[in-house]
Coordinates of C-alpha atoms in Angstrom, one line a residue:
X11 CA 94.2 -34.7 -106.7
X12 CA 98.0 -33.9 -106.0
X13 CA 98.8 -32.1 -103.0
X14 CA 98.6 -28.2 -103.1
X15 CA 101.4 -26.3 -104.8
X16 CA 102.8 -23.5 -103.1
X17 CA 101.2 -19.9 -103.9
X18 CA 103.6 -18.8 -105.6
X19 CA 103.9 -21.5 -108.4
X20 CA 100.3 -21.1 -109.0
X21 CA 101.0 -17.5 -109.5
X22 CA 103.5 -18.4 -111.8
X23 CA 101.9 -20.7 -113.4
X24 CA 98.7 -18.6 -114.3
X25 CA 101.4 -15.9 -115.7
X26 CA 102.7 -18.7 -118.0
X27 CA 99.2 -19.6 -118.8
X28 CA 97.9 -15.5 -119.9
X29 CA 101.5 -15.0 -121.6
X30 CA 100.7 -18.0 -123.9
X31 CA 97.1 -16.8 -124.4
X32 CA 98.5 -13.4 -124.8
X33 CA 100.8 -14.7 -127.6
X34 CA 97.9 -16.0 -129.0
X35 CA 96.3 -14.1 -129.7
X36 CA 98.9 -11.8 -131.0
X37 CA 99.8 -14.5 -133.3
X38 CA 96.7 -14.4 -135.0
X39 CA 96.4 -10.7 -134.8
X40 CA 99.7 -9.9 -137.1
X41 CA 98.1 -11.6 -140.2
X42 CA 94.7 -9.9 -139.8
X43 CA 96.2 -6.0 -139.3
X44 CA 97.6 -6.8 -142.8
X45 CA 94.3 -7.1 -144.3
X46 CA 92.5 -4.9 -141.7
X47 CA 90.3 -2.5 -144.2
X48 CA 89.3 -5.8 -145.9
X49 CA 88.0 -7.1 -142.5
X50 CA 86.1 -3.9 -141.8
X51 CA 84.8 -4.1 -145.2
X52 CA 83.5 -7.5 -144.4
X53 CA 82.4 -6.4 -141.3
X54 CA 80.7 -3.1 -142.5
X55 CA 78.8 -5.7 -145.4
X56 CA 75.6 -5.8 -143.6
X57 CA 75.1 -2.2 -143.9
X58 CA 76.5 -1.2 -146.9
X59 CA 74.6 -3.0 -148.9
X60 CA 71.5 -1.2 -147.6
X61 CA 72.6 2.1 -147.7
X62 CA 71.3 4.3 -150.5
X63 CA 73.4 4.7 -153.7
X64 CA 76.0 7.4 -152.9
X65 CA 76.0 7.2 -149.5
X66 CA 78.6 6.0 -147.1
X67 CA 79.7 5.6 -144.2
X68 CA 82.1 8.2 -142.8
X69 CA 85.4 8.9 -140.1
X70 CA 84.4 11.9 -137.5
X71 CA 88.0 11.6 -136.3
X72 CA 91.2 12.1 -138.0
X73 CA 92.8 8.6 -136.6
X74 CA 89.5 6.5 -137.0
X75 CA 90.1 5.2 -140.5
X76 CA 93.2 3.6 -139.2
X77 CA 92.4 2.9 -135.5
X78 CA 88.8 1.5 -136.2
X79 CA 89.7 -1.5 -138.4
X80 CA 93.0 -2.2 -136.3
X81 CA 90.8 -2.1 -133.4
X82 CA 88.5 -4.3 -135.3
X83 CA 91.1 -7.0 -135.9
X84 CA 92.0 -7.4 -132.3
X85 CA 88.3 -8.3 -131.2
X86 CA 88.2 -10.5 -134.6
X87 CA 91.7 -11.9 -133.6
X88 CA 90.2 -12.5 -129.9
X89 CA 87.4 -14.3 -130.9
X90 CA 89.6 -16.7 -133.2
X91 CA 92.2 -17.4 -131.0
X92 CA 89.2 -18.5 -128.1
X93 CA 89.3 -21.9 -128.4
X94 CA 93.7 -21.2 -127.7
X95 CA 92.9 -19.2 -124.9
X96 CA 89.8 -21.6 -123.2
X97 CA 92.5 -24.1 -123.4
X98 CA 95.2 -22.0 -121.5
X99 CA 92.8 -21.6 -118.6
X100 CA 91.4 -25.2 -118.9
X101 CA 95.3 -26.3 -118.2
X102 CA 95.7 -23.9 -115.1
X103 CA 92.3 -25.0 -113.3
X104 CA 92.1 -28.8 -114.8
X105 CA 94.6 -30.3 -112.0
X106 CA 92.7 -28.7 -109.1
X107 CA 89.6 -30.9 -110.6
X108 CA 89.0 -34.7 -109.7
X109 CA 88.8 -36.8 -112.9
X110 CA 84.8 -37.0 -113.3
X111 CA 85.1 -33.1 -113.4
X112 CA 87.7 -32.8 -116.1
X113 CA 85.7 -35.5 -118.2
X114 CA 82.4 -33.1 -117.7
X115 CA 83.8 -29.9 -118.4
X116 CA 85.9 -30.6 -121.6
X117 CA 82.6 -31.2 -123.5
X118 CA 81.4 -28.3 -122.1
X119 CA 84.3 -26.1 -122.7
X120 CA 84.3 -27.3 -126.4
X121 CA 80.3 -26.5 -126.7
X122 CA 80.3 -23.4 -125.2
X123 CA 83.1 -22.3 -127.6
X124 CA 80.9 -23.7 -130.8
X125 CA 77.9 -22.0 -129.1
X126 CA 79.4 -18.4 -128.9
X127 CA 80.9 -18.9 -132.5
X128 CA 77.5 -20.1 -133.3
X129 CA 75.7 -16.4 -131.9
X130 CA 77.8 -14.2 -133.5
X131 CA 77.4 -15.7 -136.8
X132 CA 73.5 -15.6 -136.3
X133 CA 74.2 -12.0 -135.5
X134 CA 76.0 -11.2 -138.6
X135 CA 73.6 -13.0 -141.2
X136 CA 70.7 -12.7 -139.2
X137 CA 70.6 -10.0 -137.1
X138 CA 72.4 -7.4 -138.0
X139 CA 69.8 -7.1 -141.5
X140 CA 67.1 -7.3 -139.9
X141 CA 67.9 -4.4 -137.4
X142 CA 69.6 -2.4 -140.1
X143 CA 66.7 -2.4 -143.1
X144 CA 64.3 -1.6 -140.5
X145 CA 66.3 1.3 -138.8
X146 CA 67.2 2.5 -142.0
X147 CA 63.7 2.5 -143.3
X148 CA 62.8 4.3 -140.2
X149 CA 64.6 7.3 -141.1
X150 CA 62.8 10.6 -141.4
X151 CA 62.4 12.2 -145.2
X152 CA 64.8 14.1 -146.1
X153 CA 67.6 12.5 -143.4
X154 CA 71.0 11.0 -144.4
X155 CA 71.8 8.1 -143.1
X156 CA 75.6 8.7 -142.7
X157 CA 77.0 5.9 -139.8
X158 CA 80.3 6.5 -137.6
X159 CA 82.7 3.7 -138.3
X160 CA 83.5 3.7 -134.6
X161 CA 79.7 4.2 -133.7
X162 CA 79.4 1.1 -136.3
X163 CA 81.9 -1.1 -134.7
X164 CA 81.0 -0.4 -131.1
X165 CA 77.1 -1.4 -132.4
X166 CA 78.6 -4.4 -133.8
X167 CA 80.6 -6.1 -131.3
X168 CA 78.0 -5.2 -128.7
X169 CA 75.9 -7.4 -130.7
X170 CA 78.2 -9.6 -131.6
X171 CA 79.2 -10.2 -127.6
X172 CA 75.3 -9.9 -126.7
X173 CA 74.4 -12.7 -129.6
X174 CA 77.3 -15.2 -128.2
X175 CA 76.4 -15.0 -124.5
X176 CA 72.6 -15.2 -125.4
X177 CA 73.8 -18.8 -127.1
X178 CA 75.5 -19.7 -123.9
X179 CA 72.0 -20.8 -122.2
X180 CA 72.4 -24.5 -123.0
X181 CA 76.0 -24.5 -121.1
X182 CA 74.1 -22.7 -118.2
X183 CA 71.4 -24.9 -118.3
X184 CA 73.2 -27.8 -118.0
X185 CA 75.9 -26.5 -115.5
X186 CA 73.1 -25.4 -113.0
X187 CA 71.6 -28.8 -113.2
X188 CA 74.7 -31.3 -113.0
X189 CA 75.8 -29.3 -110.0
X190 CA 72.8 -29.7 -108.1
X191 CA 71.7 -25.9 -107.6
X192 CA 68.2 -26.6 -109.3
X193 CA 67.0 -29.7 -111.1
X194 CA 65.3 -30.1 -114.7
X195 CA 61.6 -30.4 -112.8
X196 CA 62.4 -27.2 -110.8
X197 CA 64.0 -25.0 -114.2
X198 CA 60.8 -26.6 -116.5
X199 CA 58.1 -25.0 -113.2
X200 CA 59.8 -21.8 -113.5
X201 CA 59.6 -21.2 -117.6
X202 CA 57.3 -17.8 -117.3
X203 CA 60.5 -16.2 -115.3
X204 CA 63.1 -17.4 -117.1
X205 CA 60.9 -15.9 -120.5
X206 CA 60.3 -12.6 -118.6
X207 CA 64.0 -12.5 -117.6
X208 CA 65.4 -13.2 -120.9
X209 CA 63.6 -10.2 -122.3
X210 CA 64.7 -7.8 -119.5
X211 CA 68.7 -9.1 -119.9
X212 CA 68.2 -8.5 -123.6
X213 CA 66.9 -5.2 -123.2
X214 CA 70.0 -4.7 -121.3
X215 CA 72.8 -6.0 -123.5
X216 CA 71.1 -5.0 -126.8
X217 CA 70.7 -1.3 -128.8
X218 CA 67.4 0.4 -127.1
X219 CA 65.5 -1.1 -130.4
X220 CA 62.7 -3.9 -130.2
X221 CA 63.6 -5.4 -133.1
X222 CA 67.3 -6.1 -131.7
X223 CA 65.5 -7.1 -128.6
X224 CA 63.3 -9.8 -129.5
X225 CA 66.1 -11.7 -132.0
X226 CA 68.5 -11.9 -128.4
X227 CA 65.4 -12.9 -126.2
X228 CA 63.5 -15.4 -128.7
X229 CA 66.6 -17.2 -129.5
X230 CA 68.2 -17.0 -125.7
X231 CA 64.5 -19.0 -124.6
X232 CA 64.7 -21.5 -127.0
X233 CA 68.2 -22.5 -126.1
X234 CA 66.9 -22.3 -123.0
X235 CA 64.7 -25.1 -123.9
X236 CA 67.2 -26.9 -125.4
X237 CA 69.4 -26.9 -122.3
X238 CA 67.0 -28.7 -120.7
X239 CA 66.7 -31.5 -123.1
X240 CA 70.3 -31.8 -122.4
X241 CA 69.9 -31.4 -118.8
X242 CA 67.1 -34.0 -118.7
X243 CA 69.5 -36.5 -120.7
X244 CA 72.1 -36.2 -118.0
X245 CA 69.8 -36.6 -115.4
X246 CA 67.6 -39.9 -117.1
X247 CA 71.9 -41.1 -117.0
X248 CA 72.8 -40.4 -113.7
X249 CA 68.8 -42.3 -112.7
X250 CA 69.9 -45.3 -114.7
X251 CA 73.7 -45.6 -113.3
X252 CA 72.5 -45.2 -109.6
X253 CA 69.7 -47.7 -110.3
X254 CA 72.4 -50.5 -111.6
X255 CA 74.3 -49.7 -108.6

């Protein structure tokens, strides 16, 4: 590593670093306000196509049919422009990391990206109908189902956020094993906490609905198991390198 620069340049580098992420994302964001109904539209799919014929959605404020799909188009501009922004904060902390590091943590960077992408479009194909025909079936005789378009969007994305940390478990696996805080023998002994866990963070970060609830905390495990195929692979390496040596 080079020797350490000065506070200030670091200071100044990390505002170089969150203006180009800024711009970004903002870059992305112009094109998408343009079509911003269509978005919500797209967005909205998963429940309109289950709600009874002549019912809608509807707009409780006067500036929500605007604001709402604008608002909308940030988070979707956000989530497009991730892999721009993970690689604005990869170039700030990458030359404070010795060269065995950076190798590790681009993959990892790079999965973790796919793996959130990966959630929140198991949340939108999956999810999101499950949840929706049986909460909508679960209505009372006689009751309307009429949704909030803010109410729907702050449902969605907090599903949408929950679904793409949930799918982050591999990245933790593996993190927590190639730093040496646990090992794969010690993660595989301690399975019944990690499965009772996974159900209490996703009643957490989900809607108070079971249904929602077990489609975070049976995928989250699996991963879980996953992560430690891929922990165990790194590991069976590292064995076989320190052998030869």
């Amino acid at each position: 590593m080079g020797g350490e620069q000065p506070l200030l340049q670091h200071l100044l580098e990390l505002r170089t670093r969150f203006l180009r992420a800024l711009i970004g994302v903002i870059v992305v964001l112009l094109p998408l306000a343009v079509f911003a109904k269509e978005l919500y539209g797209f967005f909205a799919r998963p429940l309109m196509q289950l709600l009874p014929a002549g019912t809608s959605m509807i707009a409780t404020k006067v500036i929500s049919p605007f604001l709402i799909p604008l608002k909308l188009s940030a988070f979707v501009a956000l989530f497009i422009a991730m892999p721009w922004v993970l690689y604005q904060i990869w170039g700030f902390v990458a030359p404070g990391l010795y060269k065995n590091e950076r190798r590790l943590m681009v993959p990892l960077l790079v999965s973790s990206t796919l793996l959130f992408y990966a959630g929140i479009a198991f949340a939108y194909f999956v999810t999101l109908p499950i949840v929706f025909q049986f909460t909508l079936s679960a209505a009372p005789e006689g009751v309307v189902v009429a949704t909030d378009i803010a109410d729907y969007l702050d449902f969605m994305m907090t599903m949408f956020v929950a679904f793409g940390v949930a799918f982050e478990t591999p990245v933790a696996v593996v993190l927590l094993v190639i730093t040496g805080f646990v090992t794969t023998a010690q993660l595989k002994e301690a399975r019944g906490y990690v499965l009772v866990g996974v159900f209490v963070v996703a009643a957490i970060i989900t809607p108070p609905d079971v249904f929602s609830q077990l489609l975070v905390a049976i995928p989250s495990y699996l991963l879980y198991e996953v992560g430690l195929l891929w922990a165990g692979v790194i590991e069976r390496g590292r064995s076989k390198v320190a052998t030869v040596s």
